[in-house]
Each structure stands twice: as structure tokens, then as C-alpha cells.
Coordinates of C-alpha atoms and ligand atoms in Angstrom, one line a residue:
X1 CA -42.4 -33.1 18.1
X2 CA -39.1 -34.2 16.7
X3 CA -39.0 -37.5 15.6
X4 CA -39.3 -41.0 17.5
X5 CA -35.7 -41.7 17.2
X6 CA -34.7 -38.2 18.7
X7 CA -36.3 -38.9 21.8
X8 CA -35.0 -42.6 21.9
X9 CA -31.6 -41.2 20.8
X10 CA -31.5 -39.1 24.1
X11 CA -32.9 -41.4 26.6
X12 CA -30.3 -44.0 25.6
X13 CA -27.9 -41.1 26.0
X14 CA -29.0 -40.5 29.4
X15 CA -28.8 -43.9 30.3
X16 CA -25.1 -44.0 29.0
X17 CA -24.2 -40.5 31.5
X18 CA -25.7 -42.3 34.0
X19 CA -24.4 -45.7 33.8
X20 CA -20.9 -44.1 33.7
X21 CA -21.9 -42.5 37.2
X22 CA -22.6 -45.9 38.3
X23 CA -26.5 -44.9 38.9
X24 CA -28.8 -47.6 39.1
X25 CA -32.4 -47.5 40.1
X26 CA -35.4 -45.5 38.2
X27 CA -35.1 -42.5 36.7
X28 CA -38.6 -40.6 37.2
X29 CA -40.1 -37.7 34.9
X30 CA -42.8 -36.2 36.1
X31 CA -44.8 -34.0 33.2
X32 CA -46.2 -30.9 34.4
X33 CA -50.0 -31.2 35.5
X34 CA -52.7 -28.1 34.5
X35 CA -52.8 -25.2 36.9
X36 CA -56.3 -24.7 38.2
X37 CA -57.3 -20.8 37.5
X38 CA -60.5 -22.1 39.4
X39 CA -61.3 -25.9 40.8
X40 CA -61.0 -27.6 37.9
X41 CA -62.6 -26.3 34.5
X42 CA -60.3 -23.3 33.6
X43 CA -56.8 -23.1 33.8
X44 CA -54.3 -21.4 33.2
X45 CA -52.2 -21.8 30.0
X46 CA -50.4 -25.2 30.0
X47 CA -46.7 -25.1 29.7
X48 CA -44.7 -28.7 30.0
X49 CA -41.8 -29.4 32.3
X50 CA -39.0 -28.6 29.6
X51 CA -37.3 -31.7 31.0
X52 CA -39.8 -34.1 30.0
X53 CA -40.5 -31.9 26.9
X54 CA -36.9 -32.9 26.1
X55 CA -36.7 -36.6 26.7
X56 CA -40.2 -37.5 26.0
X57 CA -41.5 -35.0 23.7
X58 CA -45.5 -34.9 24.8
X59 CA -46.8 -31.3 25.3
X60 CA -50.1 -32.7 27.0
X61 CA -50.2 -32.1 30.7
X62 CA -50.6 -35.7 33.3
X63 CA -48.1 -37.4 31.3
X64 CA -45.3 -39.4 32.9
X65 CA -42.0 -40.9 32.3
X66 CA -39.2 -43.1 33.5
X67 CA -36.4 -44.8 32.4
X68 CA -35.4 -47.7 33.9
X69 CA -31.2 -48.1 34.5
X70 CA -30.9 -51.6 35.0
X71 CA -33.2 -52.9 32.3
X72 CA -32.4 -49.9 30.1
X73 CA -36.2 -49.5 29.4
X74 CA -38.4 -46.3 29.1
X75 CA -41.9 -46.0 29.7
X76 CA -44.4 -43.4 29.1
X77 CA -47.7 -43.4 31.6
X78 CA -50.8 -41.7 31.6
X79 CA -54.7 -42.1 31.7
X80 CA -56.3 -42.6 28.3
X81 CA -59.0 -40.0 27.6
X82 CA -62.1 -40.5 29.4
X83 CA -65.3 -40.0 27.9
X84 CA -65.9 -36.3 29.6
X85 CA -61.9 -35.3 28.4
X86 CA -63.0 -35.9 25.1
X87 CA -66.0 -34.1 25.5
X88 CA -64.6 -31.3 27.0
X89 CA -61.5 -31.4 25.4
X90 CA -61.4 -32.9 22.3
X91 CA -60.0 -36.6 21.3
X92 CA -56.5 -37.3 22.5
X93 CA -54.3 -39.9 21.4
X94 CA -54.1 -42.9 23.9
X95 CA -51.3 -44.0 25.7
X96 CA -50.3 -46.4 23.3
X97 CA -50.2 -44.2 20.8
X98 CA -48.0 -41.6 22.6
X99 CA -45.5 -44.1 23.1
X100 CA -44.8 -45.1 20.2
X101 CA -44.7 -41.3 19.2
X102 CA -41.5 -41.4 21.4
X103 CA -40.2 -44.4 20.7
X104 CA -40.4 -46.2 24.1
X105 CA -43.4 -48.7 25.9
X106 CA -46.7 -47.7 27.2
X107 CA -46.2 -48.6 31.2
X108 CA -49.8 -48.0 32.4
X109 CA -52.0 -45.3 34.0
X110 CA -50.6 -43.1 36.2
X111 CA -52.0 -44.8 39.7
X112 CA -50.1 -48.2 38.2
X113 CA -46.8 -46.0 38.2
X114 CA -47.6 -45.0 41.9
X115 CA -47.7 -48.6 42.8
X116 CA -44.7 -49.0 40.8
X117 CA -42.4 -46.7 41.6
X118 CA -43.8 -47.2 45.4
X119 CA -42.8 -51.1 45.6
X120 CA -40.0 -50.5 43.9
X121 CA -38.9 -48.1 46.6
X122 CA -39.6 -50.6 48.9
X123 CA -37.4 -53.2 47.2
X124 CA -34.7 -50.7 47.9
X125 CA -34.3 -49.2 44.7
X126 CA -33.2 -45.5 44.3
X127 CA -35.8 -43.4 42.2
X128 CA -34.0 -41.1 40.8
X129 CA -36.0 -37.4 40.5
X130 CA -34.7 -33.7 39.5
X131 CA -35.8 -30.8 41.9
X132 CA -39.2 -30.2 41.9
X133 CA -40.2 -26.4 41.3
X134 CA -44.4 -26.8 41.3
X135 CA -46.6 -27.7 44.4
X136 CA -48.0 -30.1 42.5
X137 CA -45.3 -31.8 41.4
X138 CA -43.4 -32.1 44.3
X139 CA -46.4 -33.8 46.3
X140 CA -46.7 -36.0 42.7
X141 CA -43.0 -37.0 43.6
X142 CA -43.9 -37.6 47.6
X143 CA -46.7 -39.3 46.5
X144 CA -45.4 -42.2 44.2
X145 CA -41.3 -42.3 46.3
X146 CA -43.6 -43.2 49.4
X147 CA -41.3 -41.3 51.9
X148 CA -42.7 -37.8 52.2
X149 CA -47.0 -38.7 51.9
X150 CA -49.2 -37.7 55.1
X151 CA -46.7 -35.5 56.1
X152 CA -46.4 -31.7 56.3
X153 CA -46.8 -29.7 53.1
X154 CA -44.1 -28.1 53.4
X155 CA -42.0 -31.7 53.8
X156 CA -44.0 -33.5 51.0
X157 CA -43.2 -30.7 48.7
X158 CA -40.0 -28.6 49.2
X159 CA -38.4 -31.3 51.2
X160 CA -38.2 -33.3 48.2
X161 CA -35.8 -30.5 46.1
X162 CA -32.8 -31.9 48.9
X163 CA -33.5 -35.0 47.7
X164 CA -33.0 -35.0 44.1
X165 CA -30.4 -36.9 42.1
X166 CA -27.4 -35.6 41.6
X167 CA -26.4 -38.1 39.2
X168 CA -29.7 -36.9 37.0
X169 CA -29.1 -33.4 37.6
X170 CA -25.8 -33.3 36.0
X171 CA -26.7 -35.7 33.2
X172 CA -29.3 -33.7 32.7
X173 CA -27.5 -30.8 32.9
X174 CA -24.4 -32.1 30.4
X175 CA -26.9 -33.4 27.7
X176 CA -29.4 -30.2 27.3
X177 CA -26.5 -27.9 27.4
X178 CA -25.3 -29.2 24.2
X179 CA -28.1 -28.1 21.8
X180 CA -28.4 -29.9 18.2
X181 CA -28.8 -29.1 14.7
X182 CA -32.9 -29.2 15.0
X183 CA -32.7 -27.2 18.5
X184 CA -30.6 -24.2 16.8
X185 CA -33.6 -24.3 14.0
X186 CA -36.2 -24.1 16.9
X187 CA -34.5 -20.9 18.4
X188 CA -33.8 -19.5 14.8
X189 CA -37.8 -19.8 14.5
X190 CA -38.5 -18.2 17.8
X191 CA -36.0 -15.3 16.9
X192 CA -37.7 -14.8 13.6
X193 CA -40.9 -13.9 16.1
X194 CA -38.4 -11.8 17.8
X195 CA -37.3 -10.2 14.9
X196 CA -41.4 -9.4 13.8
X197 CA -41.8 -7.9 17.7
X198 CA -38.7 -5.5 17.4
X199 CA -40.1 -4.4 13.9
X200 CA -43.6 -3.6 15.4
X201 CA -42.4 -1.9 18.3
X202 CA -39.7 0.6 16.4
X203 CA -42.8 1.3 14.1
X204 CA -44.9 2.2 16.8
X205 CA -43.2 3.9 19.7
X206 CA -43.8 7.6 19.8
X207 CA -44.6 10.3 22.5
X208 CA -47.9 10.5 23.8
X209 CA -48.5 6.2 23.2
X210 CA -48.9 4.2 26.7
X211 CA -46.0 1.8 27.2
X212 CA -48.6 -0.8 27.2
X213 CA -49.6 -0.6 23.7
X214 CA -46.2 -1.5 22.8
X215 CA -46.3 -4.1 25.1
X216 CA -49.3 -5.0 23.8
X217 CA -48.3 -5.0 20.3
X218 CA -45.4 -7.2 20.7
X219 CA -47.3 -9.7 22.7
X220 CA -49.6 -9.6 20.0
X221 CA -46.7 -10.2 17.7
X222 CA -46.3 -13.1 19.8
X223 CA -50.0 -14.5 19.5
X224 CA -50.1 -14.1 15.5
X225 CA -46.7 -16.2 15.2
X226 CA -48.9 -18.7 16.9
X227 CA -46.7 -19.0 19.7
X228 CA -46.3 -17.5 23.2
X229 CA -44.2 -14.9 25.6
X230 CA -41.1 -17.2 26.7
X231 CA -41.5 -14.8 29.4
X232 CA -43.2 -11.7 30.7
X233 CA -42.6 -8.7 28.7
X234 CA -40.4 -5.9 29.7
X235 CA -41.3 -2.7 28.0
X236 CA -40.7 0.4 30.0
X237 CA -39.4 3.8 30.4
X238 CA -37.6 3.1 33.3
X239 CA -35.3 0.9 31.9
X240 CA -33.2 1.2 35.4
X241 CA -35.8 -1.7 36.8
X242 CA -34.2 -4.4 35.5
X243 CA -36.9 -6.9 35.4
X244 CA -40.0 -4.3 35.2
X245 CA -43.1 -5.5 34.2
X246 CA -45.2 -2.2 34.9
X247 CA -46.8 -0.4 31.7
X248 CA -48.5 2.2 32.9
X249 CA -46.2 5.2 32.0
X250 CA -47.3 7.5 28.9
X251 CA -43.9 7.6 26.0
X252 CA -42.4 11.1 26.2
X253 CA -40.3 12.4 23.2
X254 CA -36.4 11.9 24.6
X255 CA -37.1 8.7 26.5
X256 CA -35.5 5.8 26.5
X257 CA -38.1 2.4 25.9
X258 CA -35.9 -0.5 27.5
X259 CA -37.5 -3.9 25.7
X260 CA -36.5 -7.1 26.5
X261 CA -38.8 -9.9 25.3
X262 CA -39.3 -13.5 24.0
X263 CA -41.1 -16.2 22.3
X264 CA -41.1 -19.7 22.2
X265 CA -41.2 -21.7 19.7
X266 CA -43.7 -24.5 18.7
X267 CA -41.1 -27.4 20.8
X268 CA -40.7 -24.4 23.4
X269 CA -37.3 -23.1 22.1
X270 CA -36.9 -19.7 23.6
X271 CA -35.5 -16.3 22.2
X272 CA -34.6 -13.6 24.4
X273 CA -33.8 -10.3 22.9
X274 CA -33.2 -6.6 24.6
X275 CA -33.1 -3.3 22.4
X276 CA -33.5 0.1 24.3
X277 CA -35.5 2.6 21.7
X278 CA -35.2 6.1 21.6
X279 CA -38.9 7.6 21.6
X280 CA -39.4 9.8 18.8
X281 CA -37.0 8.1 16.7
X282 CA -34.1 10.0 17.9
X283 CA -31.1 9.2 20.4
X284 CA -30.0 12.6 22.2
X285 CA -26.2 13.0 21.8
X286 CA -25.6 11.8 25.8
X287 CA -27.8 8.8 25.2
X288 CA -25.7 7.6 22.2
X289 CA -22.7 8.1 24.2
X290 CA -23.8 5.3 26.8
X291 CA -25.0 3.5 24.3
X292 CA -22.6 3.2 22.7
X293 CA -20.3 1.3 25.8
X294 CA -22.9 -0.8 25.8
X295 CA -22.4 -2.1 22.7
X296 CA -18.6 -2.1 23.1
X297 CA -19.2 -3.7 26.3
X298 CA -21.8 -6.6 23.8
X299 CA -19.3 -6.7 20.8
X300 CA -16.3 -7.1 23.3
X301 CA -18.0 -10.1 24.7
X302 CA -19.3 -11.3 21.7
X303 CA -15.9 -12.0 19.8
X304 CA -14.4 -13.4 22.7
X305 CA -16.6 -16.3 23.0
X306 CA -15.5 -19.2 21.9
X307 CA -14.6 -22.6 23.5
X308 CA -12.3 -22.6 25.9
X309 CA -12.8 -19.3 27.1
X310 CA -14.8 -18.7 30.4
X311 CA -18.1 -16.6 30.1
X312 CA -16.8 -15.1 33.0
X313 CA -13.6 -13.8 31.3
X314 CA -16.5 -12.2 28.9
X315 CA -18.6 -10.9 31.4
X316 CA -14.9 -9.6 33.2
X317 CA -14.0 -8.2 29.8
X318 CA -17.3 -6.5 29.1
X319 CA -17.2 -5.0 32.4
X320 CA -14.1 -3.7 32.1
X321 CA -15.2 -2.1 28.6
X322 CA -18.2 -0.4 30.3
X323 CA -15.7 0.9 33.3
X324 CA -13.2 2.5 30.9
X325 CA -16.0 4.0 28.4
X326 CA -17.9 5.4 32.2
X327 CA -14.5 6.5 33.3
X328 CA -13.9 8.8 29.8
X329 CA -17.3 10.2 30.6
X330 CA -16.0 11.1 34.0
X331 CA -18.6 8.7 36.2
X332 CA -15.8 6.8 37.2
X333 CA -12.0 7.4 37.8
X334 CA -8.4 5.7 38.7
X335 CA -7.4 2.9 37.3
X336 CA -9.6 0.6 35.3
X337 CA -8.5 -2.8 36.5
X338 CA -8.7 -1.5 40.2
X339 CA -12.6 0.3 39.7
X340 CA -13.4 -3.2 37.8
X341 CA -11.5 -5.5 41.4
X342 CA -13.2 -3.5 43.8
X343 CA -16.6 -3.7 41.7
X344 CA -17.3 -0.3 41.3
X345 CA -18.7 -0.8 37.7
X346 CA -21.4 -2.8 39.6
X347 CA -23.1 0.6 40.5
X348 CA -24.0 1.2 36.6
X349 CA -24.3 -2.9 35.6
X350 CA -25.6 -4.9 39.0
X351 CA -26.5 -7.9 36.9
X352 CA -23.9 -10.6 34.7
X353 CA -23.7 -10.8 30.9
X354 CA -25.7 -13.6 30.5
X355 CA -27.1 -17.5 30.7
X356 CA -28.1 -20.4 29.0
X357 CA -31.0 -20.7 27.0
X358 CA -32.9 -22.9 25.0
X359 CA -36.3 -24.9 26.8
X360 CA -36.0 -22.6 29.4
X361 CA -35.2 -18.5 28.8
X362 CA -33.1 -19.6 32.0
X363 CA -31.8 -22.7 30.6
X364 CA -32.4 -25.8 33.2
X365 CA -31.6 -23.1 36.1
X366 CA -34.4 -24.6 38.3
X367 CA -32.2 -27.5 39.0
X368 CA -29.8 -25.0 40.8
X369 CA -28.5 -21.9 38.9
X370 CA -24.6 -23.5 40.2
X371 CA -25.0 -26.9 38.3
X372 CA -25.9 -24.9 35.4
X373 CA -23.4 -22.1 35.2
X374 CA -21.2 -22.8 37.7
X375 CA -18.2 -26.1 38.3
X376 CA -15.5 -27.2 40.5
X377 CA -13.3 -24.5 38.5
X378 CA -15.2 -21.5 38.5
X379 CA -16.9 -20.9 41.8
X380 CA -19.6 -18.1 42.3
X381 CA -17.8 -14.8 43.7
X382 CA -20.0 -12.7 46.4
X383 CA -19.1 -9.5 45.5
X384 CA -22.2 -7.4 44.9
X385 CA -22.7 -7.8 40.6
X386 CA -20.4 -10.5 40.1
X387 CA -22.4 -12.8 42.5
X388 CA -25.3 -12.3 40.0
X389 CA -23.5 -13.9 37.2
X390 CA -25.9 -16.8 35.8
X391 CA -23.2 -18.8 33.5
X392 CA -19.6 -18.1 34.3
X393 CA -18.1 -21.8 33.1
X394 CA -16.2 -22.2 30.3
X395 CA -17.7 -22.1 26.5
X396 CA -18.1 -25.7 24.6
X397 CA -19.8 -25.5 20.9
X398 CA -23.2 -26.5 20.8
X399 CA -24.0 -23.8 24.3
X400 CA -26.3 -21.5 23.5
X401 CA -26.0 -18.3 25.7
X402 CA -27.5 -14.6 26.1
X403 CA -25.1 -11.9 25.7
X404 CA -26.2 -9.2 27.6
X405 CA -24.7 -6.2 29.2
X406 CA -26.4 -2.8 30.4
X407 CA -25.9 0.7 31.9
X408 CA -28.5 1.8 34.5
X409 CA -28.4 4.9 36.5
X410 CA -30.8 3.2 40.0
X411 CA -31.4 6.4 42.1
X412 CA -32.3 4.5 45.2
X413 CA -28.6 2.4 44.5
X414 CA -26.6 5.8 44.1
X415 CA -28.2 7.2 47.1
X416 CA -27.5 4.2 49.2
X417 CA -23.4 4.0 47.6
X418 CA -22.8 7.6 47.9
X419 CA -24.4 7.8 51.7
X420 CA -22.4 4.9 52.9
X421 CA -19.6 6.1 50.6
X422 CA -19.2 2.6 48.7
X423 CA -16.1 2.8 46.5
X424 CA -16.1 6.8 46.6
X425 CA -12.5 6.6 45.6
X426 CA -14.0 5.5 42.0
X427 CA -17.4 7.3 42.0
X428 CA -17.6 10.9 41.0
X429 CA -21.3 11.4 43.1
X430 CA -21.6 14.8 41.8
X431 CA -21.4 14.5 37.9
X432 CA -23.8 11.4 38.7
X433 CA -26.5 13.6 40.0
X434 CA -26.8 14.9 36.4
X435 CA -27.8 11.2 35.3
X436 CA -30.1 10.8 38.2
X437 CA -33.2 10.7 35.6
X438 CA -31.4 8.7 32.8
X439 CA -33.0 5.6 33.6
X440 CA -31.1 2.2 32.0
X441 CA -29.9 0.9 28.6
X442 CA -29.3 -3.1 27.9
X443 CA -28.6 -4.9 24.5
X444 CA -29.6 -8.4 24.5
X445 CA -28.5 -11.5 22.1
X446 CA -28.2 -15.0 21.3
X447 CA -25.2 -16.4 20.5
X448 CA -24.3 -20.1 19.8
X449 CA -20.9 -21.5 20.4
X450 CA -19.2 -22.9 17.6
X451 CA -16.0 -25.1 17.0
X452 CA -13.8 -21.9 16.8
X453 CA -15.8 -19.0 17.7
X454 CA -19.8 -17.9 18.1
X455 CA -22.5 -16.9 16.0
X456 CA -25.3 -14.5 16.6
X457 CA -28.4 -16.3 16.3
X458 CA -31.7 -15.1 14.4
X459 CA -32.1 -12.0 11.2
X460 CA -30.2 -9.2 12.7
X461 CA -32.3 -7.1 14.7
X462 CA -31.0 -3.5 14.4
X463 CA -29.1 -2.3 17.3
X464 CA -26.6 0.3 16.2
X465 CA -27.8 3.8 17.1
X466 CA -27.6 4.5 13.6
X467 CA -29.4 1.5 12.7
X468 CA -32.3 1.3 14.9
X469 CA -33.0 5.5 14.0
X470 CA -33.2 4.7 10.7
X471 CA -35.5 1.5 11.2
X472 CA -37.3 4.1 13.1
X473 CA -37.9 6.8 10.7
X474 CA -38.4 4.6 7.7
X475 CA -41.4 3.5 9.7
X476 CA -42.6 6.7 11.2
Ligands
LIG501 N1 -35.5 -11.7 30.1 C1 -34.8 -11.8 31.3 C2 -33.4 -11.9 31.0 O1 -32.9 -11.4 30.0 O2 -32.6 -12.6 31.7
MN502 MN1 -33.9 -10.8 28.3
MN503 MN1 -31.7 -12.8 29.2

């Protein structure tokens, strides 16, 4: 944990955001409960609600917390160890103890917050609560606001995401945008786990190897850092599948091995880091040429960032970077700012650049992708590619963003544009046949916003084509 005085710091900052919104009431945080693999005796692996994580520090599952706006008082609640959690478990600090830990009161076990938060319901005070996004949470939150309990599920637990604060959720959203000195350090560290996984995995892909003992070895990476995935590996030959988390293909020399991968870090700072490895060591002369727009396309974006500047003017520039370097290969054709309007580009690059990060590898984007990315002054397009863009607000210093474009040749998605004859003015169909087996390339980093510019975050991982065939053959 970070110290007492962080947590303290950041609830009284809270309190401050919400104050100026004229909120009053009871801000409730729910911690995350286990999740039964079975009734009660295995589960599966804990993770916190980053949200709590962030305000109240405790990585130990039934914890709760509020903050109370009127009285400007937090409290932490819980159930102290029972004889068969400690035998079963292990000895836990008690409640008492945690609070102090996180510098606010001990309020009582967790059916004295029920009553709590219940009668104050029924006084007529607003509980303030951010969307739920587990079962078991959600009927928590119905449980303890009263309103929802002996109703449907489906009303006692999704019913309660319409009812969340707004207030909180941009409070929420404002503060843990804005990481700190000792958050950057916590992503540094899970980079540094990043940076051992890309090592491993240029050392050990070759032809004839199973995708999955790369995978394996860089969740294995993972497990020896003593940390965890901050999501679920992608390691494939078929790159083209953007979120592909199949690993049963055998490596053949030529292919492309599209990785994009994570860890956390002890406090649950994430990384989130994409190379695409030749296998065999080698890029072939038409694979370096895409790659190489998609590092143009990276680099472009990269030094544009800075605050001020809206990450959708990156992802906009970096697009129109991978249109003109498609449209010298002749894929595309015309006029670069009319193929990029009309969103022919979004045939070779369906996703955005990039989004937030830090708790989350989608930063806070459970309490509604728009709050996060998204503000009165940039509004989310719904043209097919731009619509999927996570973050498109302007930059401050202190965000901490993925910077992420790709080149993917989707069979099934060519098919589908040439057959209905989607922006055929743009699309040369026929010398796209020849790239029908390609499969997809993506380069993936973190970048941190500073007061005049942005920094990659972590040890460089190679990603030149140069660089990552000679990481490659040093370790073959
Ligand atoms: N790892 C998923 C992503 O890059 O967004
Ligand atoms: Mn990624
Ligand atoms: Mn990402």
C-alpha cells in the first residue's frame, strides 16, 4: 500500500470535487467480494475494485468504504477474522487495524453498514454509488440503498448501473486520470515485467514451437515477477483477430507472432505492451514495409501528444499516416484526406489508437467508456473505426495513455467491403487479394503526458525491425 496520508490525501480530494458539485449525502465503496470457483472453498484469483484499491488501499476482498459529505468523515467496514478465516486463511489484520492503515475510522462490520446506509436512505439522504460491473456487487449495492432488495435479479443488479452518481463518476473520473509521482513508479515496475516477457518471447519464438509455449512463457514471466496478467494474453499468428486469445497454432518460419500483453504491479498498476515478432528471427521485405507505417503511424502519434492536443487529432494523424503509407503500396488510392473522411483506412485499422491506463488496462472505463474518453467537446463519431476510439479528449500532464495503432488484413472484412462495394473508389480489391494471408501487425506503448510533451514509459522494448531482428538473433 502507499502510505496512510495518500489515501487520506485523496479522499479529502474527493470530498473537495464533490463539494464543489454541491453533492451531499454518502459516498459508498463497495470492495470487491471473492468469486466462488465452487460454493465457497475455492475461488478464483481475487482482484480488488480498482476504485476502492485507489481510495482506500486494502487488497483483501469483503472490505467496505464510505465517505461521508456532510461530516467529511471516512470509514472503512468489515468483519474481523473469524476463528475458521484464520484457520483457513491465515491471520488478518482487524478492522481497526486497517483503518488506521488508511488513515480513516473503523465504522463496524459490514451488516452495521447495511443498517447504516439503509436508515440513512430512509432519512432521505442520497448514497452516492459508481456503476456496478459484478453480480455481486450490484445486489451488495441493492441490498444496503434499500430500493432494489426482493425484487427481480435483473433489477437488484443491472438496474442499479442507471442509478449511479454522476457527481462520483466524474470526480472519480477527474482524480484517477491524473496519475502521481508514486503511480508512474508503479507502472514503470509493471513495465520492467513487460520488458522481461518481450525478452523471453523474442528468445524463444521459432518455427515448429506452439504459440502456447510463448504464451506460456510470458505468463510465466508474469508469475516469477510475483505479479499477475493485467489481462489475458494475446499471442498469435493471426494477428488479424484483434483480441485473440486462441494458442493452438504451431509457429511457421515467415509468420508474424502478434503479442500484446501485461502485468500488474504489486498496487495493480498495469502495463500494456504490443510487439508483432517475425518467427525465425527474420521480417520478409513486404512485412517490413507495413511495418514500417505502423510505426510511422506510432511515432506520428507519439510526438504529437502533448497537452492541449486531442488524442483524437493523434489517432486522426496516425490514421492518416497509415492511409498515405497503404496508398504508396497501392492498397489504397485518391486523395489521402478524402480515403481518411470517408474511413476507408478503417478496413486495414478497425480499432482507435488508444486509452487510458493505470488500475485498470482500460483505465476506469467500466463507469462508461464516454465519461472516460469522451466530453461535451469531443463527441463519439459513428463511423465504422472511429466510433471504436476509447480516449479521444484532449491531453493534460499526469494522463497516462496506450499508443497503439495496427495494420490487419480481416478476410471475412474484405470480403464483406469488396461484395457490398464499401468505399471501392479507395480500395484496390484486387492487389488486396495478394495480402489475404498476411494476417495483422500492432505496436503498442505507454506514454505519459508531461507539461510540454510525452514520455514513453518503461526500458525500451525493441520495436524497430532492425532492432527486434537483432534482439532476435543475439538470442537464437
Ligand atoms: N490489451 C488490449 C488492448 O490493448 O487494448
Ligand atoms: Mn494491449
Ligand atoms: Mn491497449
Amino acid at each position: 500500500m502507499f502510505s496512510a496520508a495518500t489515501y487520506s490525501q485523496r479522499r479529502s480530494t474527493l470530498l473537495q470535487q464533490l463539494a464543489a458539485e454541491g453533492a451531499r449525502g454518502i459516498v459508498f465503496m463497495p470492495g470487491n467480494e471473492e468469486v466462488p470457483l465452487n460454493y465457497r472453498d475455492n475461488t478464483y484469483h481475487f482482484r480488488q475494485d480498482s476504485t476502492f484499491l485507489y481510495f482506500f488501499g486494502h487488497d483483501q476482498a469483503d472490505l467496505n468504504g464510505t465517505v461521508d459529505l456532510d461530516t467529511g468523515e471516512s470509514a472503512l467496514w468489515g468483519d474481523d477474522p473469524s476463528m475458521d478465516d484464520i484457520i483457513w486463511t491465515g491471520p488478518k489484520p482487524d478492522l481497526e487495524a486497517r483503518a488506521e492503515r488508511c488513515g480513516c475510522t473503523a465504522g463496524g462490520t459490514n451488516s452495521a453498514l447495511s443498517a447504516a446506509l439503509q436508515a440513512a436512505q430512509k432519512a432521505g439522504r442520497t448514497i452516492h454509488f459508481l456503476p456496478p460491473y459484478r453480480l455481486a456487487t450490484a445486489c451488495w449495492l441493492a441490498h444496503c440503498t434499500g430500493e432494489h432488495f426482493n425484487t427481480t435479479l435483473s433489477e437488484c443488479g443491472w438496474g442499479l448501473r442507471d442509478k449511479a452518481s454522476l457527481p462520483l463518476i466524474r470526480s472519480v473520473v477527474a482524480q484517477r486520470s491524473v496519475k502521481g509521482i508514486e503511480e508512474i513508479a508503479e507502472m514503470e515496475k509493471a513495465l520492467g515485467i513487460s520488458y522481461a516477457m518481450y525478452a523471453k518471447a523474442m528468445e524463444l519464438a521459432r518455427p515448429g514451437l506452439g504459440e502456447r509455449c510463448i504464451a506460456a512463457a510470458l505468463d510465466s514471466t508474469v508469475a516469477l515477477g510475483g505479479a499477475h496478467n493485467s489481462f489475458t494474453t494475446i499471442c498469435s499468428v493471426r494477428g488479424e483477430v484483434l483480441h485473440n486469445h486462441d494458442y493452438s497454432h504451431t509457429m511457421h518460419q515467415g509468420d508474424l507472432l502478434l503479442i500484446d500483453s501485461g502485468a500488474e504491479s504489486d498496487l495493480h498498476y498495469a502495463s500494456d505492451i504490443t510487439r508483432t515478432l517475425p518467427v525465425g528471427g527474420l521480417f520478409s521485405s513486404r512485412q517490413k514495409d507495413v511495418y514500417a507505417l505502423v510505426l510511422d503511424a506510432q511515432q506520428t502519434a507519439i510526438r504529437m501528444a502533448a497537452p492541449g492536443i486531442a488524442y483524437r487529432d493523434c489517432h486522426m494523424a496516425a490514421v492518416t499516416s497509415l492511409a498515405d503509407g497503404l496508398r504508396a503500396m497501392g492498397l489504397l488510392r485518391g486523395n489521402v484526406e478524402d480515403i481518411v473522411h470517408n474511413g476507408a483506412h478503417a478496413l486495414f485499422m478497425p480499432h482507435g489508437l488508444g486509452h487510458m491506463l493505470g488500475l485498470d488496462v482500460h483505465d476506469m472505463e467500466h463507469l462508461g467508456e464516454d465519461h472516460v474518453g469522451y466530453d461535451a467537446a469531443h463527441t463519439r463519431s459513428d463511423q465504422f473505426g472511429l466510433r471504436s476510439l476509447r480516449f479521444a479528449r484532449e491531453l493534460f500532464p499526469g494522463l497516462t495513455l496506450t499508443v497503439e495503432p495496427g495494420c490487419y488484413f480481416i478476410p471475412a472484412l474484405m470480403d464483406k467491403w469488396k461484395a457490398e462495394k464499401i468505399c471501392r473508389e479507395f480500395i484496390d480489391f484486387d492487389a488486396l487479394e495478394h495480402f489475404r494471408d498476411f494476417g495483422g501487425i500492432r505496436i503498442e506503448d505507454d506514454i505519459l503526458i508531461t507539461a510540454t510533451g510525452s514520455r514513453v514509459l518503461g526500458r525500451p522494448i525493441p520495436k524497430t525491425p532492425e532492432g527486434i531482428e537483432a534482439r532476435m538473433h543475439a538470442r537464437c
